[in-house]
């Protein structure tokens, strides 16, 4: 059974940092693109960042460019999201996602991802 388990969320002051982790189990995702999405209260879930299976290419939303960095450790079957210079607008539940197959193009659309974690809450106070 495939599982994605996020961790690392919490409460932080504006300007602070958090590092989210997403540990996958049940199969290897070393060849699959993986991504992070978030859903703020009263808003739809949105794309944050994604990384190719090889780790060679990344894609990030304009709202987080220069502040968030996605990375992965395929030996640990884990993807990370380093979040710096956090703002209250970053408050949301953050979800990890993975594609079942290997694709060359990094996807931003939610429907392109087959597996999802339960999410971890990130709250940024002003």
PDB file of C-alpha atoms in Angstrom:
ATOM      1  CA  UNK A   1       0.000   0.000   0.000  1.00  0.00           C
ATOM      2  CA  UNK A   2       1.444   3.322  -1.072  1.00  0.00           C
ATOM      3  CA  UNK A   3       1.636   5.998   1.593  1.00  0.00           C
ATOM      4  CA  UNK A   4       2.924   9.553   1.633  1.00  0.00           C
ATOM      5  CA  UNK A   5       3.418  10.972   5.106  1.00  0.00           C
ATOM      6  CA  UNK A   6       4.186  14.648   5.617  1.00  0.00           C
ATOM      7  CA  UNK A   7       5.898  16.067   8.679  1.00  0.00           C
ATOM      8  CA  UNK A   8       7.599  19.248   9.817  1.00  0.00           C
ATOM      9  CA  UNK A   9       4.658  21.611   9.919  1.00  0.00           C
ATOM     10  CA  UNK A  10       3.960  23.902  12.836  1.00  0.00           C
ATOM     11  CA  UNK A  11       3.602  27.466  14.069  1.00  0.00           C
ATOM     12  CA  UNK A  12       6.279  29.984  13.140  1.00  0.00           C
ATOM     13  CA  UNK A  13       6.600  33.759  13.186  1.00  0.00           C
ATOM     14  CA  UNK A  14       6.758  35.758   9.987  1.00  0.00           C
ATOM     15  CA  UNK A  15      10.273  35.723   8.593  1.00  0.00           C
ATOM     16  CA  UNK A  16      10.985  32.316  10.055  1.00  0.00           C
ATOM     17  CA  UNK A  17      11.712  28.973   8.410  1.00  0.00           C
ATOM     18  CA  UNK A  18      10.331  25.469   8.344  1.00  0.00           C
ATOM     19  CA  UNK A  19      11.375  22.309   6.571  1.00  0.00           C
ATOM     20  CA  UNK A  20       8.683  19.908   5.479  1.00  0.00           C
ATOM     21  CA  UNK A  21       9.380  16.265   4.750  1.00  0.00           C
ATOM     22  CA  UNK A  22       7.343  13.740   2.819  1.00  0.00           C
ATOM     23  CA  UNK A  23       8.284  10.117   3.333  1.00  0.00           C
ATOM     24  CA  UNK A  24       6.960   7.659   0.775  1.00  0.00           C
ATOM     25  CA  UNK A  25       6.448   3.964   1.350  1.00  0.00           C
ATOM     26  CA  UNK A  26       4.975   1.040  -0.524  1.00  0.00           C
ATOM     27  CA  UNK A  27       7.008   1.586  -3.694  1.00  0.00           C
ATOM     28  CA  UNK A  28       9.944   3.581  -4.968  1.00  0.00           C
ATOM     29  CA  UNK A  29       9.299   7.019  -6.437  1.00  0.00           C
ATOM     30  CA  UNK A  30      12.864   7.580  -7.615  1.00  0.00           C
ATOM     31  CA  UNK A  31      11.696   7.891 -11.227  1.00  0.00           C
ATOM     32  CA  UNK A  32       8.497   9.797 -10.501  1.00  0.00           C
ATOM     33  CA  UNK A  33       7.889  13.497 -10.213  1.00  0.00           C
ATOM     34  CA  UNK A  34       6.813  14.634  -6.784  1.00  0.00           C
ATOM     35  CA  UNK A  35       5.324  17.888  -5.653  1.00  0.00           C
ATOM     36  CA  UNK A  36       3.947  20.045  -2.896  1.00  0.00           C
ATOM     37  CA  UNK A  37       0.554  21.730  -2.892  1.00  0.00           C
ATOM     38  CA  UNK A  38      -1.172  23.830  -0.267  1.00  0.00           C
ATOM     39  CA  UNK A  39      -4.671  24.834   0.704  1.00  0.00           C
ATOM     40  CA  UNK A  40      -5.341  27.970   2.718  1.00  0.00           C
ATOM     41  CA  UNK A  41      -8.595  28.456   4.654  1.00  0.00           C
ATOM     42  CA  UNK A  42     -11.419  29.289   2.278  1.00  0.00           C
ATOM     43  CA  UNK A  43      -9.267  28.820  -0.807  1.00  0.00           C
ATOM     44  CA  UNK A  44      -8.689  26.104  -3.348  1.00  0.00           C
ATOM     45  CA  UNK A  45      -5.656  23.896  -3.201  1.00  0.00           C
ATOM     46  CA  UNK A  46      -2.784  25.335  -5.227  1.00  0.00           C
ATOM     47  CA  UNK A  47       0.546  24.225  -6.640  1.00  0.00           C
ATOM     48  CA  UNK A  48       3.659  25.147  -4.656  1.00  0.00           C
ATOM     49  CA  UNK A  49       6.621  23.273  -6.137  1.00  0.00           C
ATOM     50  CA  UNK A  50       7.562  20.039  -7.866  1.00  0.00           C
ATOM     51  CA  UNK A  51      10.706  18.098  -8.703  1.00  0.00           C
ATOM     52  CA  UNK A  52      11.568  15.538 -11.339  1.00  0.00           C
ATOM     53  CA  UNK A  53      12.366  11.963 -10.402  1.00  0.00           C
ATOM     54  CA  UNK A  54      16.036  12.486 -11.123  1.00  0.00           C
ATOM     55  CA  UNK A  55      16.030  15.640  -9.029  1.00  0.00           C
ATOM     56  CA  UNK A  56      17.579  17.547 -11.901  1.00  0.00           C
ATOM     57  CA  UNK A  57      14.701  19.903 -12.595  1.00  0.00           C
ATOM     58  CA  UNK A  58      12.340  21.802 -10.331  1.00  0.00           C
ATOM     59  CA  UNK A  59       9.336  24.043 -10.782  1.00  0.00           C
ATOM     60  CA  UNK A  60       7.958  26.527  -8.282  1.00  0.00           C
ATOM     61  CA  UNK A  61       5.005  28.856  -8.090  1.00  0.00           C
ATOM     62  CA  UNK A  62       5.801  32.537  -8.502  1.00  0.00           C
ATOM     63  CA  UNK A  63       4.536  33.236  -4.992  1.00  0.00           C
ATOM     64  CA  UNK A  64       7.273  31.104  -3.417  1.00  0.00           C
ATOM     65  CA  UNK A  65      10.187  31.536  -5.814  1.00  0.00           C
ATOM     66  CA  UNK A  66      13.299  32.660  -4.015  1.00  0.00           C
ATOM     67  CA  UNK A  67      11.864  31.601  -0.646  1.00  0.00           C
ATOM     68  CA  UNK A  68      10.976  27.906  -0.952  1.00  0.00           C
ATOM     69  CA  UNK A  69      13.259  25.138  -2.196  1.00  0.00           C
ATOM     70  CA  UNK A  70      12.165  21.627  -3.094  1.00  0.00           C
ATOM     71  CA  UNK A  71      14.617  18.739  -2.986  1.00  0.00           C
ATOM     72  CA  UNK A  72      14.601  14.974  -2.723  1.00  0.00           C
ATOM     73  CA  UNK A  73      16.614  12.058  -1.428  1.00  0.00           C
ATOM     74  CA  UNK A  74      15.758   9.043  -3.542  1.00  0.00           C
ATOM     75  CA  UNK A  75      17.726   6.720  -1.274  1.00  0.00           C
ATOM     76  CA  UNK A  76      15.285   7.667   1.481  1.00  0.00           C
ATOM     77  CA  UNK A  77      12.274   7.895  -0.843  1.00  0.00           C
ATOM     78  CA  UNK A  78      11.696  11.344   0.632  1.00  0.00           C
ATOM     79  CA  UNK A  79      10.995  14.810  -0.746  1.00  0.00           C
ATOM     80  CA  UNK A  80      11.558  18.028   1.180  1.00  0.00           C
ATOM     81  CA  UNK A  81      10.301  21.583   1.091  1.00  0.00           C
ATOM     82  CA  UNK A  82      12.568  24.161   2.722  1.00  0.00           C
ATOM     83  CA  UNK A  83      10.545  27.265   3.430  1.00  0.00           C
ATOM     84  CA  UNK A  84      12.330  30.497   4.314  1.00  0.00           C
ATOM     85  CA  UNK A  85      11.124  34.046   4.846  1.00  0.00           C
ATOM     86  CA  UNK A  86       7.676  32.765   5.676  1.00  0.00           C
ATOM     87  CA  UNK A  87       4.744  35.139   5.439  1.00  0.00           C
ATOM     88  CA  UNK A  88       1.275  34.959   7.006  1.00  0.00           C
ATOM     89  CA  UNK A  89      -0.041  34.328   3.489  1.00  0.00           C
ATOM     90  CA  UNK A  90       1.839  31.015   3.504  1.00  0.00           C
ATOM     91  CA  UNK A  91      -0.485  29.700   6.211  1.00  0.00           C
ATOM     92  CA  UNK A  92      -2.108  26.558   4.816  1.00  0.00           C
ATOM     93  CA  UNK A  93      -2.239  22.809   4.931  1.00  0.00           C
ATOM     94  CA  UNK A  94       0.648  21.516   2.836  1.00  0.00           C
ATOM     95  CA  UNK A  95       0.204  18.309   0.870  1.00  0.00           C
ATOM     96  CA  UNK A  96       2.762  16.057  -0.736  1.00  0.00           C
ATOM     97  CA  UNK A  97       1.895  14.359  -4.024  1.00  0.00           C
ATOM     98  CA  UNK A  98       3.505  11.879  -6.391  1.00  0.00           C
ATOM     99  CA  UNK A  99       2.923  10.660  -9.908  1.00  0.00           C
ATOM    100  CA  UNK A 100       2.538   6.952 -10.535  1.00  0.00           C
ATOM    101  CA  UNK A 101       4.519   6.922 -13.772  1.00  0.00           C
ATOM    102  CA  UNK A 102       7.732   8.616 -14.861  1.00  0.00           C
ATOM    103  CA  UNK A 103       7.206  11.764 -16.932  1.00  0.00           C
ATOM    104  CA  UNK A 104       9.784  14.101 -18.410  1.00  0.00           C
ATOM    105  CA  UNK A 105       7.620  17.167 -17.879  1.00  0.00           C
ATOM    106  CA  UNK A 106       6.967  18.415 -14.349  1.00  0.00           C
ATOM    107  CA  UNK A 107       3.257  18.798 -13.738  1.00  0.00           C
ATOM    108  CA  UNK A 108       1.575  21.657 -11.912  1.00  0.00           C
ATOM    109  CA  UNK A 109      -1.989  20.387 -12.185  1.00  0.00           C
ATOM    110  CA  UNK A 110      -3.391  18.425  -9.288  1.00  0.00           C
ATOM    111  CA  UNK A 111      -5.086  15.861 -11.505  1.00  0.00           C
ATOM    112  CA  UNK A 112      -1.666  14.832 -12.841  1.00  0.00           C
ATOM    113  CA  UNK A 113      -0.755  13.398  -9.440  1.00  0.00           C
ATOM    114  CA  UNK A 114      -1.911   9.968  -8.352  1.00  0.00           C
ATOM    115  CA  UNK A 115      -0.864   9.719  -4.711  1.00  0.00           C
ATOM    116  CA  UNK A 116      -1.456  12.219  -1.924  1.00  0.00           C
ATOM    117  CA  UNK A 117      -0.498  12.596   1.699  1.00  0.00           C
ATOM    118  CA  UNK A 118      -2.814  13.666   4.486  1.00  0.00           C
ATOM    119  CA  UNK A 119      -1.235  17.081   4.820  1.00  0.00           C
ATOM    120  CA  UNK A 120       0.621  19.026   7.489  1.00  0.00           C
ATOM    121  CA  UNK A 121      -0.485  22.365   8.916  1.00  0.00           C
ATOM    122  CA  UNK A 122       1.767  25.386   8.562  1.00  0.00           C
ATOM    123  CA  UNK A 123       0.746  28.517  10.445  1.00  0.00           C
ATOM    124  CA  UNK A 124       2.679  31.763  10.118  1.00  0.00           C
ATOM    125  CA  UNK A 125       1.918  34.453  12.653  1.00  0.00           C
ATOM    126  CA  UNK A 126       2.452  38.142  11.964  1.00  0.00           C
TER     127      UNK A 126
END
